[in-house]
Tab-separated table of C-alpha atoms in Angstrom:
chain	number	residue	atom	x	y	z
V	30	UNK	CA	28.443	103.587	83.796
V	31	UNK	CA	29.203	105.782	80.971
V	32	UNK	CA	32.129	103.498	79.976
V	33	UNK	CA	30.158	100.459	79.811
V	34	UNK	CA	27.909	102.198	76.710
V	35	UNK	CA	31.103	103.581	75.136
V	36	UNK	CA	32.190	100.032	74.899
V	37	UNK	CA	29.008	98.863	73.736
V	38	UNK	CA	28.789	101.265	71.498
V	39	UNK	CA	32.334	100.880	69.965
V	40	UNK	CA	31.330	96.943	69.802
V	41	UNK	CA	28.657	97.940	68.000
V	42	UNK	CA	30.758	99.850	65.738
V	43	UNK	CA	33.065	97.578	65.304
V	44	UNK	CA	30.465	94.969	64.250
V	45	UNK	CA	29.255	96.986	61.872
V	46	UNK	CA	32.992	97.731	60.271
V	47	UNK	CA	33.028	94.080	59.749
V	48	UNK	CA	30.275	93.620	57.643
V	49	UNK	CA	32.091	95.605	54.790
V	50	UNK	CA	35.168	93.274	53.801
V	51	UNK	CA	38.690	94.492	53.259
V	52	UNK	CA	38.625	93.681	49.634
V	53	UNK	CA	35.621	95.732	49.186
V	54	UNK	CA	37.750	99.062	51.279
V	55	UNK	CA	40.557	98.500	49.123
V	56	UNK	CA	38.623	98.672	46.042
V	57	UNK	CA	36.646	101.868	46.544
V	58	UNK	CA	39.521	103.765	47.636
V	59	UNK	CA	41.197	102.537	44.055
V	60	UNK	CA	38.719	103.763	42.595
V	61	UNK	CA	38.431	106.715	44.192
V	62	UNK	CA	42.412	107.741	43.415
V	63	UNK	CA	41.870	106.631	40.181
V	64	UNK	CA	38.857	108.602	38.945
V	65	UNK	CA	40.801	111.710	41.109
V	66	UNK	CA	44.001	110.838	38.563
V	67	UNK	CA	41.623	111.014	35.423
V	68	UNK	CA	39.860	113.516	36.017
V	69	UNK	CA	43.560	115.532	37.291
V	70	UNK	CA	45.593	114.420	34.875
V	71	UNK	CA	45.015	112.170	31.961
V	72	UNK	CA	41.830	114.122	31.048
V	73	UNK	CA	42.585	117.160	28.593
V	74	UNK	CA	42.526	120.349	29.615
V	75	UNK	CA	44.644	123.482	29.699
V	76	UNK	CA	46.125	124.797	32.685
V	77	UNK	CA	43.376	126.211	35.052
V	78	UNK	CA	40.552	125.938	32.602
V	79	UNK	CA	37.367	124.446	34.362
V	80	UNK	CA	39.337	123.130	37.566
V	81	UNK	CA	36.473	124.146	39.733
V	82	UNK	CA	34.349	121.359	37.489
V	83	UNK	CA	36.927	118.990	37.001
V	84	UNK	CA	37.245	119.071	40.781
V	85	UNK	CA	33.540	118.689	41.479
V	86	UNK	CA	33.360	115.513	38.763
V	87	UNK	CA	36.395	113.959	40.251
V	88	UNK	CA	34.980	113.780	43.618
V	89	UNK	CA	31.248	112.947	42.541
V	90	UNK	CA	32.168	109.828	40.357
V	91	UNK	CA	34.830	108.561	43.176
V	92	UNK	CA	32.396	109.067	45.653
V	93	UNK	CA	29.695	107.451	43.596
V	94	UNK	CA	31.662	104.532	42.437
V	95	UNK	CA	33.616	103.984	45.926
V	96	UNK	CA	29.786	104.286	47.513
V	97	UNK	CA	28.698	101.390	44.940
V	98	UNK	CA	32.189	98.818	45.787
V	99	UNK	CA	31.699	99.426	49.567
V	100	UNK	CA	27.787	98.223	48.757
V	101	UNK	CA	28.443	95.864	46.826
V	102	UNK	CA	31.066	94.879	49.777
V	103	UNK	CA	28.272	94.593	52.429
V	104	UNK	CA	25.931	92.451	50.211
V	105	UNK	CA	28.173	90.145	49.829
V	106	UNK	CA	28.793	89.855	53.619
V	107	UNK	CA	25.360	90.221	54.287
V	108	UNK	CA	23.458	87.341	51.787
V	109	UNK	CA	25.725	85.147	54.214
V	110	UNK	CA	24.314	86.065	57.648
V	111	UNK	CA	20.648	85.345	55.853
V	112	UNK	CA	21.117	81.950	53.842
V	113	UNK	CA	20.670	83.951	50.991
V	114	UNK	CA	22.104	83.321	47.586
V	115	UNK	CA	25.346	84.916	47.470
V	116	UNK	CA	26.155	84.786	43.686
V	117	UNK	CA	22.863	85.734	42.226
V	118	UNK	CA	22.389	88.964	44.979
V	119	UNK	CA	25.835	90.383	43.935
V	120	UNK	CA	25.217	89.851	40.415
V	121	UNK	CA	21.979	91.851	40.616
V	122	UNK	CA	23.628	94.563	42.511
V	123	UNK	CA	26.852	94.672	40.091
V	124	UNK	CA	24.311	94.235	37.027
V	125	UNK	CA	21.367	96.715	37.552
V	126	UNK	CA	21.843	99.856	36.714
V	127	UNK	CA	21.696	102.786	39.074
V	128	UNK	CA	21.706	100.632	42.386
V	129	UNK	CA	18.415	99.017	41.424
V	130	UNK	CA	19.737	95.805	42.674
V	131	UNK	CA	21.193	97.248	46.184
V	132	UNK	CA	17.318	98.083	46.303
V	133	UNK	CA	15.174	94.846	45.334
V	134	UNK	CA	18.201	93.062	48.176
V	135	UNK	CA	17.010	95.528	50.921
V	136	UNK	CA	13.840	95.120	50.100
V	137	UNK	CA	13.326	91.536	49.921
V	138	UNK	CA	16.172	90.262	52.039
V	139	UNK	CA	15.315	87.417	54.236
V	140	UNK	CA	15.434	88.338	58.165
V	141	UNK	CA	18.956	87.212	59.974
V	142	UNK	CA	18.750	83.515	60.804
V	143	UNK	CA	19.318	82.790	64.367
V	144	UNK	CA	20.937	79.681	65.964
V	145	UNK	CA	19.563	77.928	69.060
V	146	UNK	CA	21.927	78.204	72.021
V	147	UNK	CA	20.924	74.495	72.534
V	148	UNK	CA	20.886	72.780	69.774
V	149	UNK	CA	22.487	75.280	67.457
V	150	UNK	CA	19.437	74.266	64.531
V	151	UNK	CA	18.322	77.520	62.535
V	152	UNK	CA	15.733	79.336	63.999
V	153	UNK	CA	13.345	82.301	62.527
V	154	UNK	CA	13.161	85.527	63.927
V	155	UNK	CA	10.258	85.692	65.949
V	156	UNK	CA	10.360	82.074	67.249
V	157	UNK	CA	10.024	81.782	70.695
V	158	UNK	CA	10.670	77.949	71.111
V	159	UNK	CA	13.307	75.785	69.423
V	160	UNK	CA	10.987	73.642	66.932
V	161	UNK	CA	13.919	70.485	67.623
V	162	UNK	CA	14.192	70.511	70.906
V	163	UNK	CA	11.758	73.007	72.453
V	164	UNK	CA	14.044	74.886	73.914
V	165	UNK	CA	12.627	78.774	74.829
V	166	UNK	CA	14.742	81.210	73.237
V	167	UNK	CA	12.332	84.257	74.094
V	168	UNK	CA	10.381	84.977	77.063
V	169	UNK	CA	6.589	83.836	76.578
V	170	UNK	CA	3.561	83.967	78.590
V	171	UNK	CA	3.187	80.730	81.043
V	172	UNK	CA	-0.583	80.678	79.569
V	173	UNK	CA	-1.043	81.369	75.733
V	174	UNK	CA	3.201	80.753	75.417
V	175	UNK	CA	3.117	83.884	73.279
V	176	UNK	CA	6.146	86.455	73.292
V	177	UNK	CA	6.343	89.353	76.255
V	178	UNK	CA	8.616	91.460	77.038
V	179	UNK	CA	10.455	90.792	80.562
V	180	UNK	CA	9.212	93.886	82.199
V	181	UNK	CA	5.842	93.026	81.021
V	182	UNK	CA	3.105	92.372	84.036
V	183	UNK	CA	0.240	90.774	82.026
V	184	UNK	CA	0.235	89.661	79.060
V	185	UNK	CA	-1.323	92.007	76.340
V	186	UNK	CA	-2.837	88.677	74.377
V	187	UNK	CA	-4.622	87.124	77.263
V	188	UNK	CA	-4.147	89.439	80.383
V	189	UNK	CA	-2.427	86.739	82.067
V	190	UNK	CA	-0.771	88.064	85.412
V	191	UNK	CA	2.692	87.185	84.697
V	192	UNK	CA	3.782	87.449	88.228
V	193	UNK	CA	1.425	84.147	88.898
V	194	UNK	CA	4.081	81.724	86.925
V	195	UNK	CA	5.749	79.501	89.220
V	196	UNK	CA	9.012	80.341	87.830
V	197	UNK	CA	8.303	82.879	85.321
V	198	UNK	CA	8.462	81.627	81.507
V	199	UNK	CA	9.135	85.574	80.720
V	200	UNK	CA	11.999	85.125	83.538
V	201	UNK	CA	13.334	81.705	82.136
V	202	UNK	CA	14.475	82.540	78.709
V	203	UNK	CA	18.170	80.987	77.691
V	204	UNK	CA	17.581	78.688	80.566
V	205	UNK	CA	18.160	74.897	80.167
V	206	UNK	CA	15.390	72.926	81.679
């Protein structure tokens, strides 16, 4: 049993790893060894005088800048999954100072579109019926056809007794009719 949530959660993981593209990796750890070689070596100093700081600056900016490539990395990745404008969100994030873009995207980024397994036509989150071919993509009560969860009894909007559906809409959900 364990094994099945170590492999769902390395999925997961996995998933997640993906949303960050390779060009975006490869650019944050170029700039981090490359703010590590200024700050190490073409930076003037003499030897041993404020290493501790030079150190400490080195890592901050490459961590900093890295952080802001691998963001910039997800956006771009990201505006994709939501039908979002791709060129206008990075420039925002690349353009605003101090991450302000990264900020306005996460705030007012559009929820992940979802496809119907019937039809494949784009559907919004929360939709518990195809709106092109009615297909149910959630379970719903069999009275008011609002969304329940499958271990739900009644229905909290109506009180319906779940249970008294014929063949349960909160049962029937990815089912073709």
């Amino acid at each position: 049993m364990a094994d099945v949530f170590e492999r769902k959660d390395q999925s997961t993981a996995e998933y997640d790893l993906s949303l960050v593209p390779t060009w975006s990796i490869a650019l944050a750890a170029v700039l981090f060894v490359g703010l590590q070689y200024l700050f190490h070596f073409k930076m003037p100093h003499r030897h041993g005088e404020l290493l501790p700081m030079r150190i400490a600056m080195g890592f901050f900016w490459g961590s900093a800048l890295s952080s802001y490539a691998l963001l910039a990395g997800y956006v771009s990745r990201d505006v994709k999954r939501r039908n979002m404008s791709a060129a206008l969100w990075i420039l925002m994030v690349l353009l605003m100072p101090a991450g302000i873009g990264a900020i306005v995207y996460f705030l007012v980024r559009q929820p992940i579109v979802s496809r119907c397994p019937h039809c494949s036509s784009e559907l919004q989150s929360g939709d518990n019926f195809c709106p092109q071919c009615r297909f149910q993509t959630a379970p719903v009560c069999g009275q008011c056809y609002r969304g329940v969860a499958i271990t739900d009894v009644y229905c909290s909007n109506c009180g319906h007794d779940l249970a008294t559906d014929g063949a349960p809409s909160r049962l029937r959900a990815y089912h073709d009719e």
